[in-house]
Coordinates of C-alpha atoms in Angstrom, one line a residue:
X1 CA -46.6 -42.2 -41.4
X2 CA -49.0 -39.8 -43.0
X3 CA -52.7 -40.0 -41.9
X4 CA -55.8 -38.1 -43.2
X5 CA -57.9 -36.4 -40.6
X6 CA -60.9 -34.1 -40.6
X7 CA -60.1 -30.6 -39.3
X8 CA -61.6 -27.2 -39.3
X9 CA -59.8 -24.0 -40.3
X10 CA -61.2 -20.8 -39.0
X11 CA -60.6 -17.4 -40.7
X12 CA -61.7 -13.8 -40.1
X13 CA -63.9 -12.3 -42.8
X14 CA -64.9 -8.8 -43.7
X15 CA -68.2 -9.0 -45.7
X16 CA -69.4 -6.0 -47.7
X17 CA -72.6 -4.2 -46.6
X18 CA -74.6 -6.2 -49.2
X19 CA -73.1 -9.5 -48.1
X20 CA -73.6 -8.6 -44.5
X21 CA -77.3 -7.9 -45.2
X22 CA -77.7 -11.3 -47.0
X23 CA -76.0 -13.2 -44.2
X24 CA -78.0 -11.5 -41.5
X25 CA -81.2 -12.4 -43.4
X26 CA -79.9 -16.0 -43.7
X27 CA -79.3 -16.1 -39.9
X28 CA -82.8 -15.0 -39.3
X29 CA -84.3 -17.6 -41.7
X30 CA -82.2 -20.3 -40.1
X31 CA -83.3 -19.3 -36.7
X32 CA -87.0 -19.3 -37.7
X33 CA -86.8 -22.7 -39.4
X34 CA -84.9 -24.3 -36.5
X35 CA -87.3 -23.0 -33.8
X36 CA -90.5 -23.9 -35.8
X37 CA -89.1 -27.4 -36.4
X38 CA -88.3 -27.8 -32.7
X39 CA -91.8 -26.7 -31.8
X40 CA -93.3 -29.1 -34.3
X41 CA -91.3 -32.1 -33.0
X42 CA -92.2 -31.3 -29.4
X43 CA -95.9 -30.8 -30.1
X44 CA -96.0 -34.0 -32.2
X45 CA -94.8 -36.1 -29.2
X46 CA -96.5 -34.3 -26.3
X47 CA -99.9 -33.9 -28.0
X48 CA -100.2 -37.0 -30.3
X49 CA -97.3 -39.2 -29.2
X50 CA -96.0 -39.3 -32.7
X51 CA -92.3 -39.4 -33.7
X52 CA -91.2 -36.5 -35.9
X53 CA -87.8 -36.6 -37.6
X54 CA -85.9 -34.9 -40.4
X55 CA -88.3 -36.1 -43.1
X56 CA -91.3 -34.5 -41.4
X57 CA -89.5 -31.2 -40.6
X58 CA -88.2 -31.0 -44.2
X59 CA -91.8 -31.4 -45.4
X60 CA -92.8 -28.6 -43.0
X61 CA -90.1 -26.4 -44.5
X62 CA -91.4 -27.0 -48.0
X63 CA -94.9 -26.1 -47.0
X64 CA -93.7 -23.1 -45.1
X65 CA -92.0 -21.6 -48.1
X66 CA -95.3 -21.7 -50.1
X67 CA -97.2 -19.6 -47.5
X68 CA -97.5 -15.9 -48.4
X69 CA -96.4 -14.7 -45.0
X70 CA -93.1 -16.7 -45.2
X71 CA -92.2 -16.0 -48.9
X72 CA -89.0 -14.3 -47.6
X73 CA -87.6 -17.7 -46.9
X74 CA -87.0 -18.1 -50.6
X75 CA -84.7 -15.0 -50.7
X76 CA -81.8 -16.9 -49.1
X77 CA -80.1 -20.2 -49.9
X78 CA -82.0 -23.3 -49.0
X79 CA -78.8 -25.1 -48.0
X80 CA -78.4 -23.6 -44.5
X81 CA -82.1 -24.0 -43.8
X82 CA -81.9 -27.8 -44.5
X83 CA -78.7 -27.9 -42.5
X84 CA -80.5 -26.4 -39.5
X85 CA -83.0 -29.2 -39.6
X86 CA -80.2 -31.7 -39.7
X87 CA -78.5 -30.0 -36.8
X88 CA -81.8 -30.2 -34.9
X89 CA -82.1 -33.9 -35.7
X90 CA -78.5 -34.5 -34.3
X91 CA -79.3 -32.5 -31.2
X92 CA -82.3 -34.7 -30.4
X93 CA -80.3 -37.8 -31.1
X94 CA -77.6 -36.7 -28.7
X95 CA -80.2 -35.9 -26.1
X96 CA -81.9 -39.3 -26.4
X97 CA -78.5 -41.0 -26.1
X98 CA -77.7 -38.9 -23.0
X99 CA -74.8 -37.1 -24.6
X100 CA -76.3 -33.6 -24.4
X101 CA -79.2 -31.6 -22.9
X102 CA -82.6 -31.1 -24.4
X103 CA -82.4 -28.8 -27.5
X104 CA -83.2 -25.2 -26.8
X105 CA -84.8 -22.5 -29.0
X106 CA -82.3 -20.3 -30.8
X107 CA -82.1 -16.7 -29.7
X108 CA -81.9 -13.6 -31.8
X109 CA -79.1 -12.1 -29.7
X110 CA -75.8 -13.8 -29.3
X111 CA -73.7 -15.7 -31.9
X112 CA -75.4 -16.6 -35.2
X113 CA -74.3 -19.2 -37.7
X114 CA -75.2 -20.8 -41.0
X115 CA -73.7 -23.9 -42.5
X116 CA -73.3 -24.4 -46.3
X117 CA -72.5 -27.7 -47.9
X118 CA -70.8 -28.0 -51.3
X119 CA -73.9 -27.2 -53.2
X120 CA -74.1 -23.8 -51.4
X121 CA -70.6 -22.4 -52.1
X122 CA -67.8 -22.4 -54.6
X123 CA -64.1 -22.4 -53.7
X124 CA -61.7 -21.8 -56.5
X125 CA -58.1 -20.3 -56.5
X126 CA -58.4 -19.2 -52.9
X127 CA -61.7 -17.3 -53.5
X128 CA -64.8 -18.3 -51.5
X129 CA -68.2 -17.3 -52.7
X130 CA -71.5 -18.4 -51.1
X131 CA -74.8 -19.0 -52.8
X132 CA -76.8 -15.9 -53.7
X133 CA -73.7 -13.7 -53.5
X134 CA -72.4 -11.7 -56.4
X135 CA -68.8 -11.4 -55.1
X136 CA -66.5 -13.6 -53.1
X137 CA -66.0 -13.0 -49.4
X138 CA -63.1 -11.0 -48.2
X139 CA -61.3 -13.7 -46.2
X140 CA -58.0 -13.2 -44.3
X141 CA -56.3 -16.5 -45.3
X142 CA -53.9 -16.8 -42.4
X143 CA -52.8 -20.2 -43.7
X144 CA -53.4 -22.3 -46.8
X145 CA -56.2 -24.9 -46.9
X146 CA -54.8 -28.4 -47.3
X147 CA -57.8 -29.4 -49.5
X148 CA -61.1 -28.1 -50.9
X149 CA -63.6 -27.5 -48.1
X150 CA -66.5 -29.9 -47.7
X151 CA -68.6 -27.6 -45.6
X152 CA -68.4 -23.9 -44.8
X153 CA -69.9 -22.3 -41.7
X154 CA -70.2 -18.5 -41.4
X155 CA -70.5 -17.1 -37.9
X156 CA -71.2 -13.7 -36.5
X157 CA -70.0 -13.5 -32.9
X158 CA -71.7 -11.5 -30.2
X159 CA -68.9 -9.0 -30.4
X160 CA -69.7 -8.2 -34.0
X161 CA -66.8 -10.0 -35.6
X162 CA -67.3 -12.3 -38.6
X163 CA -65.6 -15.7 -39.1
X164 CA -65.8 -18.5 -41.6
X165 CA -64.9 -22.1 -40.6
X166 CA -63.9 -24.5 -43.4
X167 CA -64.0 -28.2 -42.8
X168 CA -61.3 -29.9 -44.7
X169 CA -59.4 -33.2 -44.9
X170 CA -55.8 -32.6 -43.7
X171 CA -52.8 -34.9 -43.7
X172 CA -50.9 -35.1 -40.4
X173 CA -47.8 -37.2 -39.6
X174 CA -48.1 -39.6 -36.7
X175 CA -45.5 -39.2 -34.0
X176 CA -43.3 -41.8 -32.5
X177 CA -41.2 -41.9 -29.3
X178 CA -41.7 -39.9 -26.2
X179 CA -42.4 -41.0 -22.6
X180 CA -45.5 -41.3 -20.4
X181 CA -46.9 -38.5 -18.3
X182 CA -49.6 -38.2 -15.6
X183 CA -51.6 -34.9 -15.3
X184 CA -53.3 -33.7 -12.1
X185 CA -55.6 -30.7 -12.9
X186 CA -56.2 -28.0 -10.3
X187 CA -56.9 -24.4 -9.6
X188 CA -53.7 -23.3 -7.8
X189 CA -51.7 -24.7 -10.7
X190 CA -53.7 -25.5 -13.9
X191 CA -51.8 -28.8 -14.2
X192 CA -49.1 -30.6 -12.3
X193 CA -47.2 -33.3 -14.3
X194 CA -45.7 -36.4 -13.0
X195 CA -42.3 -35.2 -14.1
X196 CA -42.5 -32.5 -11.5
X197 CA -43.4 -29.6 -13.9
X198 CA -46.0 -27.2 -12.6
X199 CA -48.0 -25.3 -15.2
X200 CA -49.4 -22.1 -13.7
X201 CA -53.1 -21.3 -13.9
X202 CA -53.4 -18.2 -16.2
X203 CA -56.7 -17.2 -14.6
X204 CA -58.0 -15.5 -17.8
X205 CA -61.3 -14.4 -16.4
X206 CA -59.9 -13.2 -13.0
X207 CA -57.4 -11.0 -14.7
X208 CA -60.2 -9.2 -16.7
X209 CA -62.9 -9.5 -14.1
X210 CA -62.5 -5.9 -12.8
X211 CA -62.9 -4.4 -16.3
X212 CA -65.7 -6.7 -17.2
X213 CA -67.6 -5.8 -14.1
X214 CA -67.3 -2.1 -14.8
X215 CA -68.6 -2.6 -18.4
X216 CA -71.5 -4.7 -17.2
X217 CA -72.4 -2.0 -14.6
X218 CA -72.4 0.6 -17.4
X219 CA -74.6 -1.7 -19.5
X220 CA -77.2 -2.1 -16.8
X221 CA -77.6 1.7 -16.5
X222 CA -78.4 2.2 -20.2
X223 CA -82.0 2.5 -21.4
X224 CA -83.3 -0.7 -23.0
X225 CA -83.6 -0.3 -26.8
X226 CA -81.3 2.7 -27.0
X227 CA -78.2 3.0 -29.2
X228 CA -76.0 3.6 -26.1
X229 CA -77.2 0.2 -24.7
X230 CA -76.3 -1.5 -28.0
X231 CA -72.8 0.1 -27.8
X232 CA -72.3 -0.9 -24.2
X233 CA -73.5 -4.5 -25.0
X234 CA -70.9 -4.7 -27.8
X235 CA -68.1 -3.7 -25.4
X236 CA -69.2 -6.4 -22.9
X237 CA -69.3 -9.0 -25.7
X238 CA -65.8 -8.0 -26.8
X239 CA -64.5 -8.3 -23.2
X240 CA -65.9 -11.8 -23.0
X241 CA -64.4 -12.6 -26.4
X242 CA -60.9 -11.6 -25.2
X243 CA -61.3 -14.0 -22.3
X244 CA -62.5 -16.8 -24.5
X245 CA -59.8 -16.4 -27.1
X246 CA -57.0 -16.2 -24.5
X247 CA -58.3 -19.4 -22.8
X248 CA -58.6 -21.2 -26.1
X249 CA -55.0 -20.3 -27.2
X250 CA -53.6 -21.4 -23.9
X251 CA -55.4 -24.8 -24.0
X252 CA -54.4 -25.4 -27.6
X253 CA -50.7 -24.7 -27.0
X254 CA -50.5 -26.8 -23.8
X255 CA -52.5 -29.8 -25.2
X256 CA -50.4 -29.8 -28.4
X257 CA -47.1 -29.7 -26.5
X258 CA -48.1 -32.6 -24.2
X259 CA -49.3 -34.8 -27.1
X260 CA -46.1 -34.1 -29.1
X261 CA -43.8 -34.9 -26.1
X262 CA -45.5 -38.0 -24.7
X263 CA -46.6 -41.3 -26.0
X264 CA -49.2 -41.9 -23.3
X265 CA -51.0 -39.1 -21.5
X266 CA -52.9 -40.1 -18.3
X267 CA -55.5 -37.7 -17.0
X268 CA -58.1 -37.9 -14.3
X269 CA -61.8 -37.9 -15.1
X270 CA -63.5 -35.0 -13.4
X271 CA -67.2 -34.4 -12.8
X272 CA -67.0 -30.7 -13.8
X273 CA -70.8 -30.2 -13.8
X274 CA -71.0 -31.5 -10.3
X275 CA -68.0 -29.4 -9.2
X276 CA -69.6 -26.3 -10.6
X277 CA -72.4 -26.6 -8.0
X278 CA -69.9 -25.6 -5.3
X279 CA -70.4 -21.9 -5.3
X280 CA -67.1 -21.1 -3.6
X281 CA -64.9 -22.2 -6.6
X282 CA -67.4 -22.5 -9.4
X283 CA -66.2 -19.4 -11.3
X284 CA -62.5 -20.5 -11.1
X285 CA -63.5 -24.0 -12.2
X286 CA -65.4 -22.7 -15.2
X287 CA -62.5 -20.3 -16.0
X288 CA -60.0 -23.2 -16.1
X289 CA -61.6 -25.1 -19.0
X290 CA -60.8 -28.6 -17.8
X291 CA -63.4 -30.3 -20.0
X292 CA -62.2 -28.5 -23.1
X293 CA -58.6 -29.4 -22.3
X294 CA -59.5 -33.1 -22.0
X295 CA -61.4 -32.9 -25.3
X296 CA -58.4 -31.3 -27.1
X297 CA -56.1 -34.0 -25.7
X298 CA -58.5 -36.8 -26.9
X299 CA -58.8 -35.7 -30.6
X300 CA -55.2 -34.6 -30.9
X301 CA -54.1 -38.0 -29.6
X302 CA -56.1 -39.7 -32.4
X303 CA -54.5 -37.4 -34.9
X304 CA -50.9 -38.0 -34.0
X305 CA -51.2 -41.7 -33.0
X306 CA -50.8 -41.1 -29.3
X307 CA -52.8 -42.6 -26.4
X308 CA -54.9 -40.8 -23.8
X309 CA -55.9 -42.8 -20.7
X310 CA -58.7 -41.4 -18.5
X311 CA -58.6 -42.6 -14.9
X312 CA -61.8 -43.4 -13.1
X313 CA -63.1 -40.4 -11.3
X314 CA -63.4 -42.3 -8.0
X315 CA -59.7 -43.3 -8.0
X316 CA -58.1 -41.9 -4.8
X317 CA -55.1 -40.4 -6.5
X318 CA -54.6 -37.7 -3.8
X319 CA -54.9 -40.0 -0.8
X320 CA -52.6 -42.7 -2.1
X321 CA -48.9 -42.7 -1.3
X322 CA -47.0 -42.9 -4.6
X323 CA -44.0 -44.4 -2.8
X324 CA -45.4 -47.3 -0.7
X325 CA -49.0 -47.5 -2.1
X326 CA -50.7 -47.0 1.2
X327 CA -54.2 -45.5 0.9
X328 CA -56.9 -44.1 3.1
X329 CA -55.1 -41.0 4.3
X330 CA -57.5 -38.2 5.5
X331 CA -56.6 -34.9 3.7
X332 CA -58.4 -31.6 3.5
X333 CA -58.1 -28.9 0.8
X334 CA -55.6 -27.0 3.0
X335 CA -53.2 -30.0 3.1
X336 CA -50.9 -29.0 0.2
X337 CA -48.0 -31.1 1.6
X338 CA -48.3 -34.1 3.8
X339 CA -46.2 -37.0 5.1
X340 CA -47.1 -40.6 4.7
X341 CA -47.5 -42.3 8.2
X342 CA -46.6 -45.7 6.7
X343 CA -43.3 -45.0 4.9
X344 CA -42.5 -41.5 6.1
X345 CA -42.3 -40.0 2.6
X346 CA -43.0 -36.3 2.3
X347 CA -45.3 -35.5 -0.6
X348 CA -46.5 -32.5 -2.5
X349 CA -50.2 -33.0 -2.9
X350 CA -50.5 -32.4 -6.6
X351 CA -47.3 -34.1 -7.6
X352 CA -48.2 -37.2 -5.7
X353 CA -51.6 -37.3 -7.4
X354 CA -50.0 -36.9 -10.8
X355 CA -47.6 -39.8 -10.1
X356 CA -50.5 -42.0 -9.0
X357 CA -52.5 -41.1 -12.1
X358 CA -49.5 -42.1 -14.2
X359 CA -49.2 -45.4 -12.4
X360 CA -52.9 -46.2 -12.7
X361 CA -52.9 -45.3 -16.4
X362 CA -49.9 -47.4 -17.2
X363 CA -51.3 -50.5 -15.6
X364 CA -50.3 -49.9 -12.0
X365 CA -46.6 -49.9 -12.8
X366 CA -44.7 -46.9 -11.3
X367 CA -42.2 -45.7 -13.9
X368 CA -40.0 -43.8 -11.4
X369 CA -36.8 -45.4 -10.1
X370 CA -37.2 -46.8 -6.6
X371 CA -40.8 -48.1 -7.0

């Protein structure tokens, strides 16, 4: 059965010097409008106890454009400026509903982005042209768009590369068949499946840590504001980008394979933020990308008609015996293999946890023979 879903297709772009200049000015205007709107909302509440939403910030933008010192805001498209106000409104809503942290001011250094709705771009015959541009963007179309974009987001990464992300409505085919699998996430192995398969941890950051440290040392020795410092900073950003892209590719391939092969995927719920407070393993935990992996599993399951079951974070999957169900065993991190004192079964720590996660996610029924 075919099913329409919202998806984002990301492509590399190579803007001309004129287009690059316009986009950089757009990023600056978006940043100024976003930061001024955030300051206005914060001041309205802290000083006058007044609520300030999108309507008030949009009126602020209109008044700001009329001021002589901000006349340059009219030189770029108004669409990304209004979208920045909408993004700020969503950020505050997520904060109040405890789904995100308090919105921060946008910085000049780092990734920059601007979002255009349909009134801010034209897409025709594979050619994408943004508002205020004389020529279409040079886009490397690595794959065809399934439909006309509803929004277009242009991004300049910290490493200097340019990308465009097109939000489209794609049609995917829901999958049928497949079994059930439990997943135990870890650091020694990224994931251990209840089937016995062990997926090695690629350790993307650890493999590039030596080179990254060398580049960061060189950056720290450059004079602030010099061209050599800018070049060294670009090299550090590209080293970080290689880590980020490798991690994203690994997580996408693994999550897609698990969703395609299994009808039900059971995964444990981890308090990653709490685990990051442990200084001993915080870098390895951040490098693994467990939260992003869980997010990918969730939305891909919705796309393809699969089911993802998240086990309660306090469920003792490691300390339970998957053979007899006995619990309360005392284990340390060094106990990678252990024997159940009740039934005498010998367990691999991660495989036993994955089987318990599967049993808990499928209603407490062990799907292995002999249970």
